[in-house]
Short mmCIF file of C-alpha atoms in Angstrom, two decimals:
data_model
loop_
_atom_site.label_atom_id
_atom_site.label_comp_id
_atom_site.label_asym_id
_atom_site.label_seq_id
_atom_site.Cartn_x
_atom_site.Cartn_y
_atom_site.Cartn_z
CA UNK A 115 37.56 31.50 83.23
CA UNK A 116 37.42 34.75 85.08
CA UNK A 117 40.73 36.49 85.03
CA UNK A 118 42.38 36.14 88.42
CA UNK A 119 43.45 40.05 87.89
CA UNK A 120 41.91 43.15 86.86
CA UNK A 121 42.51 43.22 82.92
CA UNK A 122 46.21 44.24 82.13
CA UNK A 123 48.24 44.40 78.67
CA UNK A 124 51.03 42.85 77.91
CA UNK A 125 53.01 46.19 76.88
CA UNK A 126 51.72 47.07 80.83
CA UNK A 127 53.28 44.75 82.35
CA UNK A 128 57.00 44.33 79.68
CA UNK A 129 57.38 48.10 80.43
CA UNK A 130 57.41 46.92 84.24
CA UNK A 131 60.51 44.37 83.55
CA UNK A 132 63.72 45.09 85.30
CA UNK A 133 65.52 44.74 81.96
CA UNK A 134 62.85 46.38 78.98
CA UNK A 135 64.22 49.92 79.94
CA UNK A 136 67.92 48.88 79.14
CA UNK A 137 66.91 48.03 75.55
CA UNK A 138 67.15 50.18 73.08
CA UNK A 139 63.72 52.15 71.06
CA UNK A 140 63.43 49.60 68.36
CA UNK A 141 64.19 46.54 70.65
CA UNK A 142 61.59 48.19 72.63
CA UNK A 143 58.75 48.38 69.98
CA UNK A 144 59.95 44.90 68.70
CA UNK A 145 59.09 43.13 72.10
CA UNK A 146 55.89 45.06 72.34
CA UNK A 147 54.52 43.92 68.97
CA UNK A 148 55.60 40.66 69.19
CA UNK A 149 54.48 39.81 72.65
CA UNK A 150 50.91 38.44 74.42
CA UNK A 151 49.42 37.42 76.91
CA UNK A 152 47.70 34.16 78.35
CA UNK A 153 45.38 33.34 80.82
CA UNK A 154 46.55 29.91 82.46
CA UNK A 155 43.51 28.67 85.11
CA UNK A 156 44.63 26.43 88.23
CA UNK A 157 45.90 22.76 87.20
CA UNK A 158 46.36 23.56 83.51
CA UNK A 159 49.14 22.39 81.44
CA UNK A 160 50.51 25.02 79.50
CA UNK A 161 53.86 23.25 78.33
CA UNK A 162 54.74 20.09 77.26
CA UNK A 163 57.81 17.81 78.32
CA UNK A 164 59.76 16.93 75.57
CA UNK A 165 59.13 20.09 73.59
CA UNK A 166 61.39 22.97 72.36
CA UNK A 167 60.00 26.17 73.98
CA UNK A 168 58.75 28.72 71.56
CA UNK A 169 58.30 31.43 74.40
CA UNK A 170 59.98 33.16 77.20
CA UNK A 171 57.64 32.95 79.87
CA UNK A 172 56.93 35.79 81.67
CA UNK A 173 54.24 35.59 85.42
CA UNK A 174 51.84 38.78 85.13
CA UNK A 175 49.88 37.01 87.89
CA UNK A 176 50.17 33.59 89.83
CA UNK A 177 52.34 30.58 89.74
CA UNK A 178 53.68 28.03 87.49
CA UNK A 179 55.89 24.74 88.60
CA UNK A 180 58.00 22.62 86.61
CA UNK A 181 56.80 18.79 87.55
CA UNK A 182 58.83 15.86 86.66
CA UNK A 183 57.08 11.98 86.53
CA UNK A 184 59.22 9.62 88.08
CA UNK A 185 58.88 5.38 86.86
CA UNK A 186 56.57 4.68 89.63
CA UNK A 187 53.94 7.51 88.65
CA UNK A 188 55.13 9.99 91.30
CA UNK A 189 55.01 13.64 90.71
CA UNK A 190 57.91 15.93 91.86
CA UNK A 191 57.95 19.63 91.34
CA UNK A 192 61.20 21.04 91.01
CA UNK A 193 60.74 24.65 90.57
CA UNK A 194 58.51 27.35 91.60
CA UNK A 195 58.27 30.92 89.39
CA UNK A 196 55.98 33.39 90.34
CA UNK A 197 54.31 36.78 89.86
CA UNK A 198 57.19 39.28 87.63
CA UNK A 199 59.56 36.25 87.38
CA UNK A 200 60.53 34.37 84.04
CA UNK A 201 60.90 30.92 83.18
CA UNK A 202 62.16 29.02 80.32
CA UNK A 203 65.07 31.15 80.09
CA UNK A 204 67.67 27.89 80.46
CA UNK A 205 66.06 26.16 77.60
CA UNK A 206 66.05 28.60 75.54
CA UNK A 207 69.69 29.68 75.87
CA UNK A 208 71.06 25.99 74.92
CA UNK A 209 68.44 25.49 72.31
CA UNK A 210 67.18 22.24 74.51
CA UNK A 211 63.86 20.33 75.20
CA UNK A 212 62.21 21.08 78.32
CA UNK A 213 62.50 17.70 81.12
CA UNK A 214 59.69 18.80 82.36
CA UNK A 215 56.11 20.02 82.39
CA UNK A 216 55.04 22.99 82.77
CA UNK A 217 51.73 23.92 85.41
CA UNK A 218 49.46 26.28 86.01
CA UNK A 219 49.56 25.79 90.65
CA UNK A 220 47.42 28.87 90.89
CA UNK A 221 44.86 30.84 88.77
CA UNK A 222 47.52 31.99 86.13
CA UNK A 223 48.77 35.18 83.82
CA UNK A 224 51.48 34.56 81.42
CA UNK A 225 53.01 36.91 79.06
CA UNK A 226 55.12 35.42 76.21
CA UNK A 227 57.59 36.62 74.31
CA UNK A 228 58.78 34.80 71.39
CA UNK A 229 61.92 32.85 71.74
CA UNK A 230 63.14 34.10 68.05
CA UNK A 231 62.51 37.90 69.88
CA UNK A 232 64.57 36.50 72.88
CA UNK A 233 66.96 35.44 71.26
CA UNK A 234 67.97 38.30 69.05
CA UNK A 235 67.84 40.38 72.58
CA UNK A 236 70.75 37.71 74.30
CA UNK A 237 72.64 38.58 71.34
CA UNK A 238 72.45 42.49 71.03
CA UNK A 239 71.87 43.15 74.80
CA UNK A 240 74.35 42.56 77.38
CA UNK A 241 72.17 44.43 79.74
CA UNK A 242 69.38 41.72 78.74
CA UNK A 243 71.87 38.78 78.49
CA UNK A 244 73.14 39.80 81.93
CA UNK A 245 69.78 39.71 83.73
CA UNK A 246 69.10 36.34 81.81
CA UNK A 247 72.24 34.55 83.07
CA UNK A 248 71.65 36.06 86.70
CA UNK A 249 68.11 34.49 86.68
CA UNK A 250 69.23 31.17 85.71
CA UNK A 251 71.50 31.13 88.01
CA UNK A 252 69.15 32.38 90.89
CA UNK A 253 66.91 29.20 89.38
CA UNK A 254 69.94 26.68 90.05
CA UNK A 255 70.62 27.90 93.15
CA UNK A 256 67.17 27.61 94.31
CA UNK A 257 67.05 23.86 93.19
CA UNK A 258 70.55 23.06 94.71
CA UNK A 259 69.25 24.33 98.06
CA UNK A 260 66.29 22.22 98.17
CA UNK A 261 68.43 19.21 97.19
CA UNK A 262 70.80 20.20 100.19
CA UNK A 263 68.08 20.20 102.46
CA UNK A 264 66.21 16.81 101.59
CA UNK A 265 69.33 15.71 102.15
CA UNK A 266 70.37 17.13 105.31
CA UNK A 267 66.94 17.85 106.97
CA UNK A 268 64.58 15.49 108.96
CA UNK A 269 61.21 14.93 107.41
CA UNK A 270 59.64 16.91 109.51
CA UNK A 271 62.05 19.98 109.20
CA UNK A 272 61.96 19.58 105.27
CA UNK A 273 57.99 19.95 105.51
CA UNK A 274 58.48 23.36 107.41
CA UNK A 275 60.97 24.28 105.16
CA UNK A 276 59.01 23.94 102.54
CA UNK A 277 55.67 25.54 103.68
CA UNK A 278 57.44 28.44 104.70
CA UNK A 279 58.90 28.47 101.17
CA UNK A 280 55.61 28.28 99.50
CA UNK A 281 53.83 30.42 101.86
CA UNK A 282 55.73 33.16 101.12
CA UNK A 283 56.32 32.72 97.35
CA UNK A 284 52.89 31.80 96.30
CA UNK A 285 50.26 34.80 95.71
CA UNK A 286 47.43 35.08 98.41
CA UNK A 287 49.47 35.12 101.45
CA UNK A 288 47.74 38.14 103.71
CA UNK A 289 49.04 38.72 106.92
CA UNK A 290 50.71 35.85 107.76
CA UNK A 291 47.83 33.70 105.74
CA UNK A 292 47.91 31.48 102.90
CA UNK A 293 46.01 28.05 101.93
CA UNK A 294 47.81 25.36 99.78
CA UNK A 295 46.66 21.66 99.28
CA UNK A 296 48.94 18.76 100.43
CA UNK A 297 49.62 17.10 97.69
CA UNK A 298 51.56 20.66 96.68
CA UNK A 299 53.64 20.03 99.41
CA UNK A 300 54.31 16.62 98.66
CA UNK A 301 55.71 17.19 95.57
CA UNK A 302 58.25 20.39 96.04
CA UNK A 303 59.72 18.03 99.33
CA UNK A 304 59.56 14.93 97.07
CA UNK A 305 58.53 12.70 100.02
CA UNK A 306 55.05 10.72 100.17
CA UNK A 307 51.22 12.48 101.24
CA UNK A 308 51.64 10.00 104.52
CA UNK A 309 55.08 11.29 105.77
CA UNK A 310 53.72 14.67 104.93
CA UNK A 311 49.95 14.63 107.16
CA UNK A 312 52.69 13.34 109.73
CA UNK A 313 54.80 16.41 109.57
CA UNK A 314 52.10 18.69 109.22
CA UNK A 315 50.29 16.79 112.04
CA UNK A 316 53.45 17.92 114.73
CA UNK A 317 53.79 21.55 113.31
CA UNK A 318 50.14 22.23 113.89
CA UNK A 319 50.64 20.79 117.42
CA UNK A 320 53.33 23.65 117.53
CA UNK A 321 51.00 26.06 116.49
CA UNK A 322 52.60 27.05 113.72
CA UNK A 323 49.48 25.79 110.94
CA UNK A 324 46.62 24.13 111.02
CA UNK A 325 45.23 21.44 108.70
CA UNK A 326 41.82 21.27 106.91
CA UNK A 327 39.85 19.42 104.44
CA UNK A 328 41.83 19.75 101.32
CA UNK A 329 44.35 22.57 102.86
CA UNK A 330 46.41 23.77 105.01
CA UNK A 331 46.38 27.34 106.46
CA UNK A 332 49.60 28.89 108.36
CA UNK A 333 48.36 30.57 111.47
CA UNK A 334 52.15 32.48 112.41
CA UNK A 335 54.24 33.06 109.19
CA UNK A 336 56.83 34.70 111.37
CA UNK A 337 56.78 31.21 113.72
CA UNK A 338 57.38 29.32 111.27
CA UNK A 339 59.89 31.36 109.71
CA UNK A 340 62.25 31.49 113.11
CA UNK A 341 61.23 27.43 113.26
CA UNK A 342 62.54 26.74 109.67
CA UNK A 343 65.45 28.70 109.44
CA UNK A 344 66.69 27.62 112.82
CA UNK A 345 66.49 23.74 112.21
CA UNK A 346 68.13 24.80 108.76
CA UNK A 347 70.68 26.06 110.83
CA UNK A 348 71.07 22.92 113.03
CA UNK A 349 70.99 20.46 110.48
#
């Protein structure tokens, strides 16, 4: 696979984490040597449900989601952690197995640091412990909000919702421009392909997107921005 970004080390892009300057020298050098990185291509499986993570996950480049299979075969995508964020972190910290699998939803860079390196730095830095916690947090709070609005929004409003949400998370947006396939859509609102070509269907008769062979493409981010936040509002 080609790499989706110009070639970058890992050490580039740990010195470029909020917390690597609060360690100290030797904590430094420790995550340096210890760390690589991965290149993840579109609809690959990098981690397992059911598995104790060995890494911290760090995004160089992309997108990963964290898809859950439901008794009737269903797919449902529960969280979304792009480019400079870090995943696994709430594993990790309670020493669990993942409930989930891990995904590749765009041309991927990962950078992973070992979880035996993470957690020596949890222990010994409160700077690092701190921004760990505050992630996790940020995490639950982002899953809580989408569980408040599937529950409180219409169909329709949920689907805006959560195309604004992707559009503007997911790399490749460009003035206002972004493509993402359907069945992505179906999974972070958790309601069927039908109901969702339905919903999609009345936004593009606002204007707000249009829908193509395999796609969708938001024509007025800013539209659709003012649309989902005020039936977020309303609801």
């Amino acid at each position: 696979m080609r790499s989706p970004t110009p070639a970058v080390r890992a050490d580039t892009h740990l010195r470029r984490a909020p917390w690597f300057d609060a360690l100290n020298p030797v904590q430094q050098e420790q995550v340096l040597a210890t760390s690589r990185l991965r290149v993840v291509p579109k609809g690959t499986l990098l981690a397992h449900h059911g598995e104790v993570p060995c890494n911290w996950l760090g995004v160089v480049h992309g997108a990963l989601k964290a898809s859950t299979f439901a008794a009737d075969g269903r797919i449902s995508s529960r969280l979304l952690v792009t480019t400079s964020e870090w995943a696994e972190g709430h594993e990790l910290v309670q020493g669990v197995a993942r409930r989930h699998d891990v995904v590749a939803i765009r041309d991927t860079v990962v950078v992973l640091l070992p979880a035996s390196v993470f957690r020596q730095l949890l222990a010994r830095s409160a700077d690092f412990c701190g921004f760990v916690l505050m992630q996790i947090s940020r995490q639950h709070a982002q899953q809580l909000t989408r569980i408040e609005n599937a529950r409180a929004l219409s169909k329709a409003d949920l689907v805006a919702q959560t195309v604004f949400e992707l559009a503007t998370q997911l790399d490749g947006a460009q003035n206002g421009f972004v493509a993402m396939k359907q069945e992505d859509i179906a999974e972070f609102t958790g309601i069927s392909r039908q109901t969702v070509n339905q919903a999609l269907k009345a936004l593009e008769g606002r204007g707000l997107l249009r829908t193509l062979y395999g796609r969708v493409e938001v024509r007025d981010l800013a539209a659709l921005s003012d649309y989902a936040r005020l039936e977020l509002l309303s609801a």
